[in-house]
PDB file of C-alpha atoms and ligand atoms in Angstrom:
ATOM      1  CA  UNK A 261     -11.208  40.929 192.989  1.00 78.00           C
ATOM      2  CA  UNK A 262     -12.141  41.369 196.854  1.00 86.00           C
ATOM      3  CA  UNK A 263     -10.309  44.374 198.512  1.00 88.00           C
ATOM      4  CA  UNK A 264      -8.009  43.543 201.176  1.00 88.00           C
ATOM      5  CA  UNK A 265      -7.347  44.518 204.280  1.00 88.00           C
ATOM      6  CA  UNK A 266      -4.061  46.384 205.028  1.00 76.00           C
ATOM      7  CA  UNK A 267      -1.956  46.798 207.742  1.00 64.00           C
ATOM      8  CA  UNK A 268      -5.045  49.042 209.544  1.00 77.00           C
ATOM      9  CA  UNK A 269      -6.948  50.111 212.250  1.00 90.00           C
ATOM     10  CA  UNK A 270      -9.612  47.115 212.420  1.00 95.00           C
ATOM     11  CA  UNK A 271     -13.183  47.746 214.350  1.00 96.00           C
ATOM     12  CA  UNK A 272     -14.496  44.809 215.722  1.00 95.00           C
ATOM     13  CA  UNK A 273     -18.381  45.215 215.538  1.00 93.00           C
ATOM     14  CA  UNK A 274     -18.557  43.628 219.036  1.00 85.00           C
ATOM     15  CA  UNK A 275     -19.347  44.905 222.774  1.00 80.00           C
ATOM     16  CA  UNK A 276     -17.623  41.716 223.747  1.00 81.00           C
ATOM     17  CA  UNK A 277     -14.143  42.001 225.655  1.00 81.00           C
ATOM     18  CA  UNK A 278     -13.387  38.091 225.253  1.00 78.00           C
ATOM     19  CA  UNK A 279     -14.224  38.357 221.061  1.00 80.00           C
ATOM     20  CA  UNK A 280     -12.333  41.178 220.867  1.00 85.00           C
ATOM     21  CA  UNK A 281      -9.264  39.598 222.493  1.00 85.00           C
ATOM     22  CA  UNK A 282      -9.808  36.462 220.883  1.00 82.00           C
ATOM     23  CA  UNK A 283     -10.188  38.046 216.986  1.00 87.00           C
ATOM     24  CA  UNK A 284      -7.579  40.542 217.892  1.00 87.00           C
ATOM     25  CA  UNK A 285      -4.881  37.940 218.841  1.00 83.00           C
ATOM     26  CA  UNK A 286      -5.720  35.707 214.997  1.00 84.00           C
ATOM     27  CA  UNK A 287      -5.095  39.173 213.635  1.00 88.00           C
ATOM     28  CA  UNK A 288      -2.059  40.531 215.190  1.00 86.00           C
ATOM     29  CA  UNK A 289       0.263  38.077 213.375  1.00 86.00           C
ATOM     30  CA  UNK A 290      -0.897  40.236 210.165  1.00 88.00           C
ATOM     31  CA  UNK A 291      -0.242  43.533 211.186  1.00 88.00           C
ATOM     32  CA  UNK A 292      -3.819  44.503 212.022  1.00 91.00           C
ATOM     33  CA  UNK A 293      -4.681  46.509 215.125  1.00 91.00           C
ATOM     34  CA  UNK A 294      -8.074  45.687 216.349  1.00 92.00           C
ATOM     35  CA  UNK A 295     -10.570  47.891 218.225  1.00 93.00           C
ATOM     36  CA  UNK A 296     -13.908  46.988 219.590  1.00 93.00           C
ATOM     37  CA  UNK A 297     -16.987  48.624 218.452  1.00 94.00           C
ATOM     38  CA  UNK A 298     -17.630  49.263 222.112  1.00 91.00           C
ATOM     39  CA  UNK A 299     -15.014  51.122 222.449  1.00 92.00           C
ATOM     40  CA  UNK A 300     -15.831  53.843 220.182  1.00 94.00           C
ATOM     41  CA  UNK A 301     -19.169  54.194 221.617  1.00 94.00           C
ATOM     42  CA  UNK A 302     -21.031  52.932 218.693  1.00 95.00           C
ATOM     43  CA  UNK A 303     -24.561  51.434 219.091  1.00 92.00           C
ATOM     44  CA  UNK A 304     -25.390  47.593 218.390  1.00 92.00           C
ATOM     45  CA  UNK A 305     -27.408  47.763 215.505  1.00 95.00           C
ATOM     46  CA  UNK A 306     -30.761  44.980 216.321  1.00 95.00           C
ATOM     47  CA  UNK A 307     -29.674  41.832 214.456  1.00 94.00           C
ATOM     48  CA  UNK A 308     -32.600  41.354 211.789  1.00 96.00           C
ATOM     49  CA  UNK A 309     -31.150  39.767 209.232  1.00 97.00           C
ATOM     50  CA  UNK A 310     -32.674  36.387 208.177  1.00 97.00           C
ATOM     51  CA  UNK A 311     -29.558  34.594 207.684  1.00 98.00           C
ATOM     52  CA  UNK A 312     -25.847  34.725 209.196  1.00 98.00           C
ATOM     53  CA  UNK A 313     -24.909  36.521 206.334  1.00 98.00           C
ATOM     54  CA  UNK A 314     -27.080  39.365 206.479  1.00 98.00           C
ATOM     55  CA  UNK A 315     -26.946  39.685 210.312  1.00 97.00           C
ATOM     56  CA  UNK A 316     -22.907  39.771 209.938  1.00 97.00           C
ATOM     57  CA  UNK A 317     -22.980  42.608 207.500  1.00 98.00           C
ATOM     58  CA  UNK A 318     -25.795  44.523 209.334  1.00 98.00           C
ATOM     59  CA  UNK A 319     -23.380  44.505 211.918  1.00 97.00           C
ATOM     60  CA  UNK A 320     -20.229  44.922 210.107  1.00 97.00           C
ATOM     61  CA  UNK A 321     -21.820  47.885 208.047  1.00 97.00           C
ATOM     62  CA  UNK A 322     -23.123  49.813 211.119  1.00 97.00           C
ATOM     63  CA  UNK A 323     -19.735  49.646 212.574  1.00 97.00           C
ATOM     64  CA  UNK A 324     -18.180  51.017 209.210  1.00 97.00           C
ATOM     65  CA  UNK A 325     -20.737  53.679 209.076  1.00 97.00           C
ATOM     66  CA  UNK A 326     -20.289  54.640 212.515  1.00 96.00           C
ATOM     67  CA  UNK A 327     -16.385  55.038 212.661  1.00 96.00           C
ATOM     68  CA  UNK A 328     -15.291  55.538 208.735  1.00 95.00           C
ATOM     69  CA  UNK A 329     -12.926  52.696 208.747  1.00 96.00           C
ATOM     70  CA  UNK A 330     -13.261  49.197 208.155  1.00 96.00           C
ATOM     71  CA  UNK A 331     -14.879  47.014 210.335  1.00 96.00           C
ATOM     72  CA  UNK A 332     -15.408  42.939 211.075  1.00 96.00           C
ATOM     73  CA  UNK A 333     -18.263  41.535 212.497  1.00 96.00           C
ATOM     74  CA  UNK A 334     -19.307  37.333 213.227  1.00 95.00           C
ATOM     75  CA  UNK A 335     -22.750  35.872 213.493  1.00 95.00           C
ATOM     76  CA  UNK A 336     -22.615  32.422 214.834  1.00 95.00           C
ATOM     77  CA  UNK A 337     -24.941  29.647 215.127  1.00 96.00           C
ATOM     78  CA  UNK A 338     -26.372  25.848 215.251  1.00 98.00           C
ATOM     79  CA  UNK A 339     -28.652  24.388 212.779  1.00 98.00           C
ATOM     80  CA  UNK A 340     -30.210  21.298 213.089  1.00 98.00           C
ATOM     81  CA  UNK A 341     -31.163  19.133 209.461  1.00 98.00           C
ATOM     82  CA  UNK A 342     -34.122  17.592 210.964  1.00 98.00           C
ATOM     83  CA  UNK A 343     -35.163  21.415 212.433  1.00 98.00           C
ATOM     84  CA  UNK A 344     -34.993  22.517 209.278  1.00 98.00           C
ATOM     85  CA  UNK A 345     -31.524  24.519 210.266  1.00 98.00           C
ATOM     86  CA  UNK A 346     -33.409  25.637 213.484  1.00 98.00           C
ATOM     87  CA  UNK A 347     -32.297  27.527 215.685  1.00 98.00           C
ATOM     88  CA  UNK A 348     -29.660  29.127 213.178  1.00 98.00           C
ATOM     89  CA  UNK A 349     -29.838  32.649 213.659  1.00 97.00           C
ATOM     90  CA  UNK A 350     -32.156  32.635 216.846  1.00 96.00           C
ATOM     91  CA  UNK A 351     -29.463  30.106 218.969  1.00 95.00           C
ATOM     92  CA  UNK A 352     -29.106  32.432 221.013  1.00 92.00           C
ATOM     93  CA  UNK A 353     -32.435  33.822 221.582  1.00 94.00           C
ATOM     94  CA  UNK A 354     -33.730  30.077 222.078  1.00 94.00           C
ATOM     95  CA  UNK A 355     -31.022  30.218 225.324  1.00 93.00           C
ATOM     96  CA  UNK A 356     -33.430  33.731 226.503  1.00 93.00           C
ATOM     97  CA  UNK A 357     -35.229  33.053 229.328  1.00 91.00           C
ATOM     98  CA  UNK A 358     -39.016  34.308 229.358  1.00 87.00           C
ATOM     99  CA  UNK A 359     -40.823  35.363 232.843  1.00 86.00           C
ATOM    100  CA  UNK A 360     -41.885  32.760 233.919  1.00 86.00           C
ATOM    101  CA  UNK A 361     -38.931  30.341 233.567  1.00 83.00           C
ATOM    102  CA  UNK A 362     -36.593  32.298 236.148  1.00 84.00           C
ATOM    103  CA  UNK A 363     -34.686  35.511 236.281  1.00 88.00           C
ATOM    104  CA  UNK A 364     -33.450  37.374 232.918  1.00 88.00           C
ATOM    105  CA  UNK A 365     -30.910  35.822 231.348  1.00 89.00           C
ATOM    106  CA  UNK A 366     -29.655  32.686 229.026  1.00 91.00           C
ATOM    107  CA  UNK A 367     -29.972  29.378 229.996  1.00 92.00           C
ATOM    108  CA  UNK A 368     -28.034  27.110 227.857  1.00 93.00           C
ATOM    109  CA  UNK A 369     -29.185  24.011 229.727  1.00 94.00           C
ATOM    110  CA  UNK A 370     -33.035  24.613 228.471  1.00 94.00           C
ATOM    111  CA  UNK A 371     -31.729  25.907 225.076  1.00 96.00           C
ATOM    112  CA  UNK A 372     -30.408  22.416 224.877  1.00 97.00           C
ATOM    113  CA  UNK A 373     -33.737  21.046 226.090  1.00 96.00           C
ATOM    114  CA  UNK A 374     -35.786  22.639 223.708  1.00 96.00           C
ATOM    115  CA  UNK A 375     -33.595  21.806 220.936  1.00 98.00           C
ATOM    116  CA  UNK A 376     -33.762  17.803 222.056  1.00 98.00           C
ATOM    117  CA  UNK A 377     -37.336  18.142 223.451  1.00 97.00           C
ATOM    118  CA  UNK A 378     -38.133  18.872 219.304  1.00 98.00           C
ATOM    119  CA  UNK A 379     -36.106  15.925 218.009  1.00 97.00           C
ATOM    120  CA  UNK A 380     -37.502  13.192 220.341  1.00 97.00           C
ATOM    121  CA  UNK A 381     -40.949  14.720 219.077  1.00 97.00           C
ATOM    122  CA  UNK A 382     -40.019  13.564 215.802  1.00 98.00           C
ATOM    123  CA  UNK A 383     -39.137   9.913 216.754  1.00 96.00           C
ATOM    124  CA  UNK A 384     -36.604   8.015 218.150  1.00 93.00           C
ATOM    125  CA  UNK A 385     -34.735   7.242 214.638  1.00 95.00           C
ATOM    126  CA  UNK A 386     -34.629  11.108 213.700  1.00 97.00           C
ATOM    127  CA  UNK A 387     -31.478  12.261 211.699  1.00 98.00           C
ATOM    128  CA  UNK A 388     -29.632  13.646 214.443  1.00 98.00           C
ATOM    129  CA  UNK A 389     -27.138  15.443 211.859  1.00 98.00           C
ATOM    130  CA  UNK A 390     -26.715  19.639 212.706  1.00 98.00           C
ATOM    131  CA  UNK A 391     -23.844  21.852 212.239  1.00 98.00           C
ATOM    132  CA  UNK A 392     -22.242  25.335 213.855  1.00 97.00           C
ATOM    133  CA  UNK A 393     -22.144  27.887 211.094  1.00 98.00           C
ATOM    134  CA  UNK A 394     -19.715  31.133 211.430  1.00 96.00           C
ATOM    135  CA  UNK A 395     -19.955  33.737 209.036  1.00 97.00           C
ATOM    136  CA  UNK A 396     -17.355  36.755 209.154  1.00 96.00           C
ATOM    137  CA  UNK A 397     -18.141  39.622 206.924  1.00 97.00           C
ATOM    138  CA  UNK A 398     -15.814  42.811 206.394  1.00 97.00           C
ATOM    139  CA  UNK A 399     -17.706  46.088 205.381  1.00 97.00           C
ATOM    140  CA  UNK A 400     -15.203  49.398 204.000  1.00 96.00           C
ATOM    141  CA  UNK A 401     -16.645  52.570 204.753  1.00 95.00           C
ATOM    142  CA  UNK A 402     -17.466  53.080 201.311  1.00 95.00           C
ATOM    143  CA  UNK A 403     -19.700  50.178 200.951  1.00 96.00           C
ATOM    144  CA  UNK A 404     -17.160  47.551 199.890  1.00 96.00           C
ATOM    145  CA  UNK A 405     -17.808  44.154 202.023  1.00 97.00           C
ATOM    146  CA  UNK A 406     -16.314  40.439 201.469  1.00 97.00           C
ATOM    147  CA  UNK A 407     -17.782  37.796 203.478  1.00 98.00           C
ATOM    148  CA  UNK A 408     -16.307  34.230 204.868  1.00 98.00           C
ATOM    149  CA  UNK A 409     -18.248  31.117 206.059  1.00 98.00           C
ATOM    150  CA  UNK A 410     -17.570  28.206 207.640  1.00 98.00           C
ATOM    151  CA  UNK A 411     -19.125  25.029 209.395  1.00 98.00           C
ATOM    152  CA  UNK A 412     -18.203  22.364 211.175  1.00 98.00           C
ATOM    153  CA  UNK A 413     -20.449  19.223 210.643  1.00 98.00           C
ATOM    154  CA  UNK A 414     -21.446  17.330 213.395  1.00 98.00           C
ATOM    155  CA  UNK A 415     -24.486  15.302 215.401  1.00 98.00           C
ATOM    156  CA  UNK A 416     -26.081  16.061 218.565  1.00 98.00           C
ATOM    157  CA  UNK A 417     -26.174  13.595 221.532  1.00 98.00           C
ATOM    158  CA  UNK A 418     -28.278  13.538 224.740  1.00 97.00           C
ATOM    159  CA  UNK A 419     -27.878  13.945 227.656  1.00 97.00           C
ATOM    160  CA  UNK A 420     -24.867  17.028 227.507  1.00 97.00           C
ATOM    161  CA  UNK A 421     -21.726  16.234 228.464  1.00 98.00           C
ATOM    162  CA  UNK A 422     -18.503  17.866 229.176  1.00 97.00           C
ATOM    163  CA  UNK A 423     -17.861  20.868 231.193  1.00 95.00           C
ATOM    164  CA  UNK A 424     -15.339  23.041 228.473  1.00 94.00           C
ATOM    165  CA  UNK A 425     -16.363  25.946 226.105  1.00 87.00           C
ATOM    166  CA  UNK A 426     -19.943  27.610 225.884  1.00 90.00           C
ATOM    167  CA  UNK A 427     -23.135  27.653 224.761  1.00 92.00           C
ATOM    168  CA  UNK A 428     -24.022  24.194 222.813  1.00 95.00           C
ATOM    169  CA  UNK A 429     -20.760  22.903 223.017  1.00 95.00           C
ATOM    170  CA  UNK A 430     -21.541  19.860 226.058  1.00 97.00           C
ATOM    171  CA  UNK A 431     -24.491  18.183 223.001  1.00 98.00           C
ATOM    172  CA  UNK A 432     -22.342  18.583 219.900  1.00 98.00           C
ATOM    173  CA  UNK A 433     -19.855  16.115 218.788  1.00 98.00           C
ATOM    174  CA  UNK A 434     -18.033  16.907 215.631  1.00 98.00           C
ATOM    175  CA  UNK A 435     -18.130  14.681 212.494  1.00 98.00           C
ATOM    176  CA  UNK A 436     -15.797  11.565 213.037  1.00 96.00           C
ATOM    177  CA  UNK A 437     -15.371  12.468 217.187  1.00 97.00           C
ATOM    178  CA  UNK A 438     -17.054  10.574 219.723  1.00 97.00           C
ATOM    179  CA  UNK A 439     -16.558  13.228 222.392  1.00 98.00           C
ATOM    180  CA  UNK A 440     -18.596  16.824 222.430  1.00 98.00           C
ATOM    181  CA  UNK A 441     -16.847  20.083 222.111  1.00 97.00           C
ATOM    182  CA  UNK A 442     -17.696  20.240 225.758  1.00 96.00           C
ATOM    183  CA  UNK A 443     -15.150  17.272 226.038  1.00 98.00           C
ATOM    184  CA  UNK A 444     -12.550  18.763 223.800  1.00 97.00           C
ATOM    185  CA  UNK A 445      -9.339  21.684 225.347  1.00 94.00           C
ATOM    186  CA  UNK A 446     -10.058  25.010 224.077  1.00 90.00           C
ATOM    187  CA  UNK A 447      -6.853  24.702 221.265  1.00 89.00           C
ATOM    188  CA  UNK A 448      -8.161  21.323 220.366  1.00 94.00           C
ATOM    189  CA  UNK A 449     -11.409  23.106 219.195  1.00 93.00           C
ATOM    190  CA  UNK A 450     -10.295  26.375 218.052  1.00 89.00           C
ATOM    191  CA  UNK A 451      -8.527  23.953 215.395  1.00 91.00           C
ATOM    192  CA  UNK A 452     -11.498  22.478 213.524  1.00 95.00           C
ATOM    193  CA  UNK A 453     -14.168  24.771 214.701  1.00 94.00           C
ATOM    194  CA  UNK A 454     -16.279  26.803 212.603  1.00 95.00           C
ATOM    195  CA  UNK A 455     -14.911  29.646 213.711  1.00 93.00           C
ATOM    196  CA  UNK A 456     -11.283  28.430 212.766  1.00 92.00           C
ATOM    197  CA  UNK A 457     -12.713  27.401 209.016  1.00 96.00           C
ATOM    198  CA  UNK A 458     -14.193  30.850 208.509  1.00 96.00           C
ATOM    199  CA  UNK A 459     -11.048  32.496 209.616  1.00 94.00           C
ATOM    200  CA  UNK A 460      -8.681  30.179 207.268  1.00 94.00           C
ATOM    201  CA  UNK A 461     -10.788  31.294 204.845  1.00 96.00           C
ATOM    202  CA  UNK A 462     -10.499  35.437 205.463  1.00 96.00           C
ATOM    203  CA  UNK A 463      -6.873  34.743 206.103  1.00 93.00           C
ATOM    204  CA  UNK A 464      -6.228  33.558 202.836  1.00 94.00           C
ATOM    205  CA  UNK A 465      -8.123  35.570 200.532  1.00 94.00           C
ATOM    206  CA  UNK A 466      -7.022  38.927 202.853  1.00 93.00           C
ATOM    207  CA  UNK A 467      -3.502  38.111 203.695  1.00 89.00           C
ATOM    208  CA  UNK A 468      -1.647  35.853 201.953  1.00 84.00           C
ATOM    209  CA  UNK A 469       1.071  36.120 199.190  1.00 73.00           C
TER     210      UNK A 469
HETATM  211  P1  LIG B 514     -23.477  35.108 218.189  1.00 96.69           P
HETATM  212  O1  LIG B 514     -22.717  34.720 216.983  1.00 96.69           O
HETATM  213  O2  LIG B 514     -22.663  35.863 219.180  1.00 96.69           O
HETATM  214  O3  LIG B 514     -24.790  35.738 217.830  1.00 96.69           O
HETATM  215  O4  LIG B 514     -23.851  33.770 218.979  1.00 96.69           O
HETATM  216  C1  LIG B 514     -24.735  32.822 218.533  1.00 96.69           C
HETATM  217  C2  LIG B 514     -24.906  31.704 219.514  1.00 96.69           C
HETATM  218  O5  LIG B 514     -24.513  30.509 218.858  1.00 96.69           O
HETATM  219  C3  LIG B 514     -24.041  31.771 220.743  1.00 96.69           C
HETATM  220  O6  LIG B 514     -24.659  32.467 221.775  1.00 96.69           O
HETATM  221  C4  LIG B 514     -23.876  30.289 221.103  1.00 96.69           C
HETATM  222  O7  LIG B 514     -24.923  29.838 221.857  1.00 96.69           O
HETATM  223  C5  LIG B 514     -23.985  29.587 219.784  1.00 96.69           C
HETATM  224  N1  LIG B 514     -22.632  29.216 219.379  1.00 96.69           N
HETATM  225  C6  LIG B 514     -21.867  29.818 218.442  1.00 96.69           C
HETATM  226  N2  LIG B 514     -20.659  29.226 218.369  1.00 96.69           N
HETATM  227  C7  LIG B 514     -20.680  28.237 219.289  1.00 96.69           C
HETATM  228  C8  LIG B 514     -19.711  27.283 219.699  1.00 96.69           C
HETATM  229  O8  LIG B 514     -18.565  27.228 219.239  1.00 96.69           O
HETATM  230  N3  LIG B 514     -20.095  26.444 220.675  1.00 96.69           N
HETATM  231  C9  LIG B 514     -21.317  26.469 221.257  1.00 96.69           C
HETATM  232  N4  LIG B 514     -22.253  27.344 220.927  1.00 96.69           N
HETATM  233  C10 LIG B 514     -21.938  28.223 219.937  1.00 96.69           C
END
């Protein structure tokens, strides 16, 4: 039986003041109080986990570790069939820039690029078929963890289009949609996102009855 969660102090294993908000406000309804990893001072661990999985718990165990109560971490990502589930845990990194392409930072345009660049390589009638993944993993200070995935299924369409959300949103357009999550209001995607199916999931097995 997977421990639950009770009405606790929370760490999110994030530096990020929007995921903290965001996670913190899908909590709140169940009595947990959410702090950020950042907050406490504690490091980032480096994410070198091979799968979503394993980079969630590295994340969600170093937080543990570090502050002796339980702690939530995500790892988020696209795969793409015909990539073989490329990028998947480097979608980010794919977004990095290097030197020579401009100043530091992410580019989400290129990271779009590349990702299409690689499919028309393949052929005009490549299976265009990808999905987001989200994986939420909880680790107890003692070494107890429980972990939640979810995916939304979807295609990718060229060129982007939309100006909502982030990252890969404006060339992904969920399964039975014709319009990308670039196209769709924030609550209309927080409803059948990945992010939403992994939390259903926690949510269920953590809090209910
Ligand atoms: P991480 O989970 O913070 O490591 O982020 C992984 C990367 O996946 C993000 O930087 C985004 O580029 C991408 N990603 C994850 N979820 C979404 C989404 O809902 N829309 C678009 N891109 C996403």
């Amino acid at each position: 039986m997977t421990r639950r969660l009770g009405a606790d102090t929370l760490v999110i294993a994030t530096h990020n003041a929007g995921k903290l908000k965001e996670i913190g406000a899908l909590l709140a309804p169940h009595g947990v109080n959410c702090i950020s990893a950042g907050s406490l001072g504690l490091p980032e661990p480096p994410e070198t986990g091979k799968t979503f999985v394993e980079n969630a718990l590295i994340k969600a165990r170093a937080a543990a570790q570090g502050s002796g109560l339980p702690a939530l971490a995500d790892d988020s990502g696209l795969c793409v069939d015909a990539l073989g589930g490329r990028p998947g845990v480097y979608t980010a990194d794919w977004a990095e820039r290097q030197w020579f392409e401009g100043p530091p930072g992410r580019d989400w345009y290129m990271a779009m690029g590349k990702v299409e660049g690689m499919l028309q390589e393949l052929g005009a009638s490549t299976d265009r078929s990808c999905y987001f993944a989200c994986v939420l993993a909880i680790a107890w200070p003692d070494g107890e963890q429980a972990v939640y995935e979810g995916r939304v299924n979807g295609t990718l369409t060229w060129p982007p289009r939309g100006t909502l959300g982030f990252g890969y949103d404006p060339v992904f357009v969920p399964l039975g949609d014709m319009r990308t999550f670039a196209e769709h209001d924030p609550e209309e995607k927080h409803g059948i996102s990945h992010r939403a199916d992994a939390f259903t999931k926690l949510v269920a097995e953590q809090f209910a009855g």
